[in-house]
Each structure stands twice: as C-alpha cells, then as structure tokens.
mmCIF file of C-alpha atoms in Angstrom:
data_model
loop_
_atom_site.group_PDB
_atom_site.id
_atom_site.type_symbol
_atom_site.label_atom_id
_atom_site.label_comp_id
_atom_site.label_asym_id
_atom_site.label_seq_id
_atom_site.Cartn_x
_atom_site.Cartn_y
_atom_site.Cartn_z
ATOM 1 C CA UNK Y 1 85.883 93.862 81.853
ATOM 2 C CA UNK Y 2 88.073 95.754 84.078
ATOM 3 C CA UNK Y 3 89.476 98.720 83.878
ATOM 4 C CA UNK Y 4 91.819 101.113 85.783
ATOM 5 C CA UNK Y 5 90.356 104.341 84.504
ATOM 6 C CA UNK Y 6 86.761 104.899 82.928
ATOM 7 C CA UNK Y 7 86.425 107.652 80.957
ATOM 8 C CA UNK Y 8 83.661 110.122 80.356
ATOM 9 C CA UNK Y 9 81.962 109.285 76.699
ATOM 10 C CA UNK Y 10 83.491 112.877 75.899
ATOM 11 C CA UNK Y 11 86.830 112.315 77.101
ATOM 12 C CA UNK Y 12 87.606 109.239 75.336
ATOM 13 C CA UNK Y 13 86.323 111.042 72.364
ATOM 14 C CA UNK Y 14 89.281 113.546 72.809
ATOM 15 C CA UNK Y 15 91.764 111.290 74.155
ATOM 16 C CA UNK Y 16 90.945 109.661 70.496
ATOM 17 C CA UNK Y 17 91.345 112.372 68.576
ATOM 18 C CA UNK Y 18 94.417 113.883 70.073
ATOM 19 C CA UNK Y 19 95.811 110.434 69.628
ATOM 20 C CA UNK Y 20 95.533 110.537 65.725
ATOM 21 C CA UNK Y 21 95.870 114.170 65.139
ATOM 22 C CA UNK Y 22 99.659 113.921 66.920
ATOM 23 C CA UNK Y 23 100.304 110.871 64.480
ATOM 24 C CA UNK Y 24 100.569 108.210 67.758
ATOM 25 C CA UNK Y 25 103.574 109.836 68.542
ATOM 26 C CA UNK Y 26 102.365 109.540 72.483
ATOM 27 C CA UNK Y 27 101.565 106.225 73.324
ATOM 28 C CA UNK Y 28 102.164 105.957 77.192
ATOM 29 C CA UNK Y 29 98.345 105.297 77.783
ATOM 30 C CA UNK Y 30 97.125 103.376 75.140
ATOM 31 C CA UNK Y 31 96.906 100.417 76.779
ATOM 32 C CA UNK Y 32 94.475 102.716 79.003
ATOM 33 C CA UNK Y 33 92.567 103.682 75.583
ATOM 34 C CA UNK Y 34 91.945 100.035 73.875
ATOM 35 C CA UNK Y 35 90.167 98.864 77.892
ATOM 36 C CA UNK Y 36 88.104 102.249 76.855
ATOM 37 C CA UNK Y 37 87.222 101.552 73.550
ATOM 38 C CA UNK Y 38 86.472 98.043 74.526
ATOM 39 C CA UNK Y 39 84.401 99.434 77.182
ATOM 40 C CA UNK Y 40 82.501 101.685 75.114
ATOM 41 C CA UNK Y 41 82.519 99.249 71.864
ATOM 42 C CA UNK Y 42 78.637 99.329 71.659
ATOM 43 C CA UNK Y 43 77.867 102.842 73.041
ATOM 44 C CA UNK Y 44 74.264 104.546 71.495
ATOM 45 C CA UNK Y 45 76.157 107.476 70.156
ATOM 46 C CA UNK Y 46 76.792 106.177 66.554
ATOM 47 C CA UNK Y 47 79.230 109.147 66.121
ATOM 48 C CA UNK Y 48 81.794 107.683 69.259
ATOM 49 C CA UNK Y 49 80.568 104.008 68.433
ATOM 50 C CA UNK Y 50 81.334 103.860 64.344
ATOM 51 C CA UNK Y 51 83.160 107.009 63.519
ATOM 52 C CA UNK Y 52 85.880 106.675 66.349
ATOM 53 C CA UNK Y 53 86.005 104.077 68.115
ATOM 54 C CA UNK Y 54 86.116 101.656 65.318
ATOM 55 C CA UNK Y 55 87.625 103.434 63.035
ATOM 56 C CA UNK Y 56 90.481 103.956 65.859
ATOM 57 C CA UNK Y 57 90.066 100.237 66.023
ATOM 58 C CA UNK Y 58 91.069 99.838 62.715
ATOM 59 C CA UNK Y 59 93.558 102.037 62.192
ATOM 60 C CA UNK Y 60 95.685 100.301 65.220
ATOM 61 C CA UNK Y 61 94.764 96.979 64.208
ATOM 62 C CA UNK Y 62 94.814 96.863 60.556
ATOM 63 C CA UNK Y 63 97.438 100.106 59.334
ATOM 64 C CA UNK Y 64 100.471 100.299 61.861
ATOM 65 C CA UNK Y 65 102.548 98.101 63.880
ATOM 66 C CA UNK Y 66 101.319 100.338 66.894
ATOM 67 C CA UNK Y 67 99.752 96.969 69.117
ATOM 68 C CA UNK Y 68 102.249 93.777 69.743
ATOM 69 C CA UNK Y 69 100.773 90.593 69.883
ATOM 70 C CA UNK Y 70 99.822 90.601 73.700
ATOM 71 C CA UNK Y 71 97.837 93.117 73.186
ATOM 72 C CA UNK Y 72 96.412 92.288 69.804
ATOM 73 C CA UNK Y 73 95.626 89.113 71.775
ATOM 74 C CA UNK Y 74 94.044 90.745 74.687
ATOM 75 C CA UNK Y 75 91.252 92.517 72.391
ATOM 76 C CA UNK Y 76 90.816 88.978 70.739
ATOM 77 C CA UNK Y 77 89.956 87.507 74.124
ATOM 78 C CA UNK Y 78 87.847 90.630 75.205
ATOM 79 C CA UNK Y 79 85.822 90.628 72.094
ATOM 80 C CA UNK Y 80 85.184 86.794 71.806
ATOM 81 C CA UNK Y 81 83.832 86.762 75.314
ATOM 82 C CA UNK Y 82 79.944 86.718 76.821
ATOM 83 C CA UNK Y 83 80.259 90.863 77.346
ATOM 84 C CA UNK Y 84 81.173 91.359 73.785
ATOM 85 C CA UNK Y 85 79.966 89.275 70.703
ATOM 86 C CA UNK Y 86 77.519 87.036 72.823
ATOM 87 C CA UNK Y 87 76.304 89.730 74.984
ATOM 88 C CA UNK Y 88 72.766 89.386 75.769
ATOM 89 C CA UNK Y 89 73.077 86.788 72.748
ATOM 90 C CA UNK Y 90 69.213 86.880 71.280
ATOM 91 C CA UNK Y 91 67.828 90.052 72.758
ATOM 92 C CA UNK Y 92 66.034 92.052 69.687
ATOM 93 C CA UNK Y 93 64.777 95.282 69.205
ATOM 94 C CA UNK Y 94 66.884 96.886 71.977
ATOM 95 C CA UNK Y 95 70.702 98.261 72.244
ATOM 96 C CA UNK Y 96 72.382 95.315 73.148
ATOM 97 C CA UNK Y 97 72.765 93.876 69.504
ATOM 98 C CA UNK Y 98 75.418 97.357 69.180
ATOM 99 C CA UNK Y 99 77.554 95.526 71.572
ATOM 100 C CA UNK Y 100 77.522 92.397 69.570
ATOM 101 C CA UNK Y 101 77.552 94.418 66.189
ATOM 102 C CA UNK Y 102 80.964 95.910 66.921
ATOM 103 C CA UNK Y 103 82.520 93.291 68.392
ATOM 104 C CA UNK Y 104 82.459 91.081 65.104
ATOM 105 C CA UNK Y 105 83.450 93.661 63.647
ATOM 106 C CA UNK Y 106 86.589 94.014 65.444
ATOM 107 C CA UNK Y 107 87.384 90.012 64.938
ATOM 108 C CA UNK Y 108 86.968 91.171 61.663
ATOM 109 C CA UNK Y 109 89.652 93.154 61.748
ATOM 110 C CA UNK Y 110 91.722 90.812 63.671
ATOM 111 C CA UNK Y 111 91.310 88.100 61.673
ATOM 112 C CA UNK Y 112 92.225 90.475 58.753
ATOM 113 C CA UNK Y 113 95.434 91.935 60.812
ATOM 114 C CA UNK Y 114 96.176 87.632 61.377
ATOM 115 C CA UNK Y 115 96.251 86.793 57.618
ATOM 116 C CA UNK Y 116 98.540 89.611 56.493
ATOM 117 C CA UNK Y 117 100.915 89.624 59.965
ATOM 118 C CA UNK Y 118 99.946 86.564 61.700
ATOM 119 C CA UNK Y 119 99.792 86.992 65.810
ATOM 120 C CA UNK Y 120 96.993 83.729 67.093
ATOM 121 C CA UNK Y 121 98.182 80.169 67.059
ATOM 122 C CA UNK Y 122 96.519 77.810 65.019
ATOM 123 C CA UNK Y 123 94.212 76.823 68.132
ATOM 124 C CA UNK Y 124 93.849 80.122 68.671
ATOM 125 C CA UNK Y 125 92.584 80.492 65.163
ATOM 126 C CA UNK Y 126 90.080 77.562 65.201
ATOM 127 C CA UNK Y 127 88.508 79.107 68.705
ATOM 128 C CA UNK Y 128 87.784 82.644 67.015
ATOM 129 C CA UNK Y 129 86.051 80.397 63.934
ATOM 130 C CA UNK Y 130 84.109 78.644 65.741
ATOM 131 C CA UNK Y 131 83.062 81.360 67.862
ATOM 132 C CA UNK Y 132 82.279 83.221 65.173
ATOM 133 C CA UNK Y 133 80.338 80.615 63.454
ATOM 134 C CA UNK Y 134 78.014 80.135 66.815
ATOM 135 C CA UNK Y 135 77.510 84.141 66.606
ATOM 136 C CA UNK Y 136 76.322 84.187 63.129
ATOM 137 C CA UNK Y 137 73.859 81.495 64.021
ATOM 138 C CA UNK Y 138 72.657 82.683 67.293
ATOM 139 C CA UNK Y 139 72.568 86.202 66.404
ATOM 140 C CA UNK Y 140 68.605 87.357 66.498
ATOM 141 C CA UNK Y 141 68.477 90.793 65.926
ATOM 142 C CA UNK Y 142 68.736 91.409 61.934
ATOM 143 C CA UNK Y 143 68.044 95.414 61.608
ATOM 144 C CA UNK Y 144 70.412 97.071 59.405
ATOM 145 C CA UNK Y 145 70.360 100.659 60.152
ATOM 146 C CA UNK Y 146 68.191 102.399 63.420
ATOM 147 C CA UNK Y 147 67.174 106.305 63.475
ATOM 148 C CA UNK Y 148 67.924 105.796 66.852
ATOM 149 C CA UNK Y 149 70.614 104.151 67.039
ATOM 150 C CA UNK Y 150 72.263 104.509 63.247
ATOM 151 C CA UNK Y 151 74.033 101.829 61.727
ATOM 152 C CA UNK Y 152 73.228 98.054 63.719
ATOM 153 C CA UNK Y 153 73.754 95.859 60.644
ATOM 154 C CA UNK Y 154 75.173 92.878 62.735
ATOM 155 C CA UNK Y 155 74.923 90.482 59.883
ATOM 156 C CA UNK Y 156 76.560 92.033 57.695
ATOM 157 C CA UNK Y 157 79.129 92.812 60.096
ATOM 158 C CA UNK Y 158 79.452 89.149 60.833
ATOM 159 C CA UNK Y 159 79.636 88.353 57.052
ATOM 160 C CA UNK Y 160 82.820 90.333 57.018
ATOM 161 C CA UNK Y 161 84.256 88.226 59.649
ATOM 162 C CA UNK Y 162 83.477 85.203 57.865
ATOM 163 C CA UNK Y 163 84.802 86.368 54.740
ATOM 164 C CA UNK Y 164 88.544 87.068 56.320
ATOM 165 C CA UNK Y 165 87.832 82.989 57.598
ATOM 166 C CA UNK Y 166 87.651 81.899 54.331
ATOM 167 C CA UNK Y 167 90.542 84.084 52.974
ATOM 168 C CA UNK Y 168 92.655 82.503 55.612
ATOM 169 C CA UNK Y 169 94.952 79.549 54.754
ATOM 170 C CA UNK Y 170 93.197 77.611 56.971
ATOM 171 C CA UNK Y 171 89.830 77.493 56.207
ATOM 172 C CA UNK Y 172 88.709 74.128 54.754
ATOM 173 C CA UNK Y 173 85.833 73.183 52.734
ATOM 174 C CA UNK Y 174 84.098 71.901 55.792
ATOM 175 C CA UNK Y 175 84.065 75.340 57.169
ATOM 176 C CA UNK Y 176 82.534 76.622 53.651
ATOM 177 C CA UNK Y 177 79.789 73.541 54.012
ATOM 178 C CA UNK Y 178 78.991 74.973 57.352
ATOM 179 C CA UNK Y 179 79.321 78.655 56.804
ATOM 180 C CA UNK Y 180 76.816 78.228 53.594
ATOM 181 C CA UNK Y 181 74.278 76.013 55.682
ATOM 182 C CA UNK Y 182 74.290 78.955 58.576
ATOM 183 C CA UNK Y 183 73.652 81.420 55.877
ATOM 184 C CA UNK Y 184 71.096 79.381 54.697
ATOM 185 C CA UNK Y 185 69.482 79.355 57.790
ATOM 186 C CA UNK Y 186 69.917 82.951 58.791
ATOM 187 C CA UNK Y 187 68.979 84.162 55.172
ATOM 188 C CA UNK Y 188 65.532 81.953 55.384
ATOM 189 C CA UNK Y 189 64.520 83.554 58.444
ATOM 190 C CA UNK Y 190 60.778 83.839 58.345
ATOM 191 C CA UNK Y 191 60.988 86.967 61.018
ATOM 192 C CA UNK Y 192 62.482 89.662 58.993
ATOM 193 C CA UNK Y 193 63.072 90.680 55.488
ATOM 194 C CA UNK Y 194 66.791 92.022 54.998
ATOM 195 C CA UNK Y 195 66.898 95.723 52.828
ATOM 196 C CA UNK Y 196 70.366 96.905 53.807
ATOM 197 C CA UNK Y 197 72.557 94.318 51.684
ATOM 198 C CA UNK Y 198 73.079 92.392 54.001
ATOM 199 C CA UNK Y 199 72.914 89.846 51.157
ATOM 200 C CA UNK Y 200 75.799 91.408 49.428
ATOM 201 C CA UNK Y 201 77.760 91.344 52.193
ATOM 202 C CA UNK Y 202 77.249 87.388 52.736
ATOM 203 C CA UNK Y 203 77.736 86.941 48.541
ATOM 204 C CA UNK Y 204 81.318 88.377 49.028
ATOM 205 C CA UNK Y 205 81.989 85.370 51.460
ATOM 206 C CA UNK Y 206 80.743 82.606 48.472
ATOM 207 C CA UNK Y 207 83.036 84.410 45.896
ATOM 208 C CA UNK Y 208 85.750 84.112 47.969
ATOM 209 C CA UNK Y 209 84.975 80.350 48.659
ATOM 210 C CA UNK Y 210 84.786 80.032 44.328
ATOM 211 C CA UNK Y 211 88.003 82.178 43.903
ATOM 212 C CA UNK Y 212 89.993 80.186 45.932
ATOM 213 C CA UNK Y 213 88.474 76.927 44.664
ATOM 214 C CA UNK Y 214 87.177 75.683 47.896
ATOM 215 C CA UNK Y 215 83.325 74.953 46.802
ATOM 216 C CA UNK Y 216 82.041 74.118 43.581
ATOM 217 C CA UNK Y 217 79.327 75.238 41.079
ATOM 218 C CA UNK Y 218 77.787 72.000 42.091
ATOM 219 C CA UNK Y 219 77.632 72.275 45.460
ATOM 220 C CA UNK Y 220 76.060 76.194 44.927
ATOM 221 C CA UNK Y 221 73.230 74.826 42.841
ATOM 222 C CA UNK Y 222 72.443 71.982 45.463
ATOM 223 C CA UNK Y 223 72.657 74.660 47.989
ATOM 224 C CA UNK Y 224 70.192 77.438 46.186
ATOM 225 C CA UNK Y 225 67.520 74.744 46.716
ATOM 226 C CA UNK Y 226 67.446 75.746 50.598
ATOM 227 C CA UNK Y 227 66.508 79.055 50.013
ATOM 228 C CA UNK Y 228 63.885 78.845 47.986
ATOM 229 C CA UNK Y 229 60.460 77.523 49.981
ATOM 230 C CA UNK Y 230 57.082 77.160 48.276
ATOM 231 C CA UNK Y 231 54.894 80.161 48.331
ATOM 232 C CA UNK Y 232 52.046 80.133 50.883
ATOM 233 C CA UNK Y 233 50.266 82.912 50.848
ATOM 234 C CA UNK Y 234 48.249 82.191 53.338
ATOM 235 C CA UNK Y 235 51.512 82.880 56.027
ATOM 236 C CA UNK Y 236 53.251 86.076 55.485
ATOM 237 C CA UNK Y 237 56.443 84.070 57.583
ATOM 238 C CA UNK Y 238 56.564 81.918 54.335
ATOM 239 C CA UNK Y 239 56.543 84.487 52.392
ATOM 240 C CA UNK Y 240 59.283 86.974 54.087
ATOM 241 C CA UNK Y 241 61.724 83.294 53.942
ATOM 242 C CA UNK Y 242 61.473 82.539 50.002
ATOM 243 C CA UNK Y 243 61.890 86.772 49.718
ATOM 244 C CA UNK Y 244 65.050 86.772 51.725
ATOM 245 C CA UNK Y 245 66.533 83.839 49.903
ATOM 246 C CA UNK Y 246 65.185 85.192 46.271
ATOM 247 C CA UNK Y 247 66.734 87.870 47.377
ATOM 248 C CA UNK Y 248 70.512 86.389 48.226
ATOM 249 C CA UNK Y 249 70.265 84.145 45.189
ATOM 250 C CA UNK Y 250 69.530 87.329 42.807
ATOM 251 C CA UNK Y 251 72.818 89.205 44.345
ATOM 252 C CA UNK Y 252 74.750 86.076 43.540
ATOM 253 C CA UNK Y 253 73.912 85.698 40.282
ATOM 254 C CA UNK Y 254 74.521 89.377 39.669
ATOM 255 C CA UNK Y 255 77.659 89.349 41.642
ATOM 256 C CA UNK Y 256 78.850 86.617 39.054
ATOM 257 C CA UNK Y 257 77.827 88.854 36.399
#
C-alpha cells in the first residue's frame, strides 16, 4: 500500500485522538489518516491496534456519514487484498495473523455499514463473500487472546463478518450450506482446542441463518453429525476435533435455550 505520509506509531495515535476529541470537525487529512490506519491495521501494540485504530475504524465506518463511497470503497479494496486479510495467509504462531485479524474485522464493519447504507454493487458484494469465505477456510492461526500480543481471535473476528453476510439481503441458502460446511471444518480442527468463544461467535451466524428462515432444523441435525468424530484415545488430534465440535454443538443448544 502506498502512502504519501507515514506516520510515527505515536503520531497517528494523536492525530487519532485529536480527531475525535474535536468531534471531526477538521477533516482536511483524513484521507491521509485511513492510508495510516490501514498501514498500521495489524501493529503489536494492542492499545493503537484495537483501542484506536479500530475503534476509529468503526466509528467512521459504522456511526457518521464522515467517508463517501470512494473512500468507503477504497478501504474495501485495501482490506480484501494479499497485504491485508490474506497476508502471509497460513503463517501461525507469529504476528502476521494481527494483520489478517483486523482486516476481517474491518469487512465486518463494511459489510455492516453496506446493509444499513448500501455503497458496493452487487458484484462488488459477491467478491467480498467469497473472499471472505476463502479467509475463514484458509485462516491457520486459531489463538484467541496473546500476552504478547493481546487480543488475536481471528476466528471469531471472521465469524462476525460472516454473520453481517447472512444478515444481508443477499445471502442465499447456498452461502449458509457453505458457510456451515467451513465451520465444520474449521471447528473440527484436530490442531487446536478453541477457549475464547470463538464458538459463540460462529453460533450467532446459525441463529441468524434460523431467524431469517434460510436453513432448517433439518439441515442443523444432519449437519451436527460432522462435528462429532469417534473417540480415539489413542490420538490426542482425535480427541482435540470431537472437543471442539462438542464444544460448538453445546453453545448452540444453549444459545437456543
């Protein structure tokens, strides 16, 4: 990504603040702050990462009429591309996934900013789903929150993207066939056993599916039989897939409680 001016981690942090604190009254450069805050999306510093930048993010995005649709279009295309959500696309255990992380997080938003004031074209639309869709499967790195780091949760972040799909007018039962077999797979995984909710998270996206009709009771009970595997003790991966999935049915059926 390009950018005119790169600021210091400590003057965007500023820049930020000033922005909010004089209620967006001067918005000369802010075309100058989103290249930053795209810039610095996945920055380390959980503080400048979570607590500003994205909640700057949403704030312009979600609560004002503060970005027209070029530009809400321009973070779309920034955050969709191979920098952003597929950066370093199956890297674990490193910072990269922060990156990724906060950049679905941001088509959350978009997609959420889309349904309520709509700004992307229907093609438009179907490109971000489908991009989306490829990220939750080819996302690797399933840690919810890092000393280090703080907050990573990338699957849950994702999960909130796919929930705003299936809120959308468009989203079809085909894309709630694919989005549960994708879940299926990433909620299986025989690597690492989720403790963050991240199962919550993904359980909001099936209510929304049964509140707006688009998948049946039926089709839930035919699809609780893929996460469930037959215990074999004798391989802890076998074991860490049929807790995961316990563990996503259980939160559904409480959920529906």
């Amino acid at each position: 990504m390009e950018t005119k001016t790169v600021y210091s981690r400590i003057e965007l942090q500023k820049k930020l603040i000033e922005l909010k604190e004089d209620g967006f009254k001067q918005r000369e450069y802010l075309s100058e702050y989103l290249d930053n805050m795209l810039f610095y999306i996945g920055d380390q510093d959980a503080n400048l990462r979570d607590k500003i930048i994205y909640t700057m993010f949403s704030e312009l995005i979600c609560n004002s009429d503060y970005l027209d649709y070029e530009k809400l279009k321009n973070i779309l295309h920034v955050v969709l591309d191979d920098e952003h959500l597929f950066y370093q696309i199956g890297n674990t255990d490193d910072y990269t996934v922060l990156t990724r992380s906060f950049s679905v997080l941001v088509v959350a938003l978009l997609l959420n900013r889309n349904r309520t004031k709509p700004f992307m074209s229907e093609d438009e639309f179907v490109r971000t789903k489908n991009l989306v869709f490829k990220y939750f499967e080819s996302e690797k790195d399933y840690r919810g929150y890092n000393e280090k780091f703080g907050w990573i949760h990338a699957i849950a972040h994702c999960a909130d993207a796919l929930d705003e799909i299936v809120l959308t007018s468009l989203c079809t039962h085909e894309d709630c066939q694919t989005i549960l077999n994708l879940g299926a797979k990433v909620f299986t995984n025989s690597d690492f056993i989720f403790n963050h909710e991240e199962d919550e998270r993904f359980v909001s996206v099936i209510i929304s599916m049964r509140e707006k009709e688009l998948i049946s009771l039926e089709e839930l009970e035919i699809w609780k039989e893929s996460l469930v595997f037959d215990e074999n003790f004798n391989e802890y991966s076998s074991f860490i897939s049929r807790m995961n999935g316990k563990q996503l049915w259980r939160s559904l059926y409480f959920k529906n409680k």
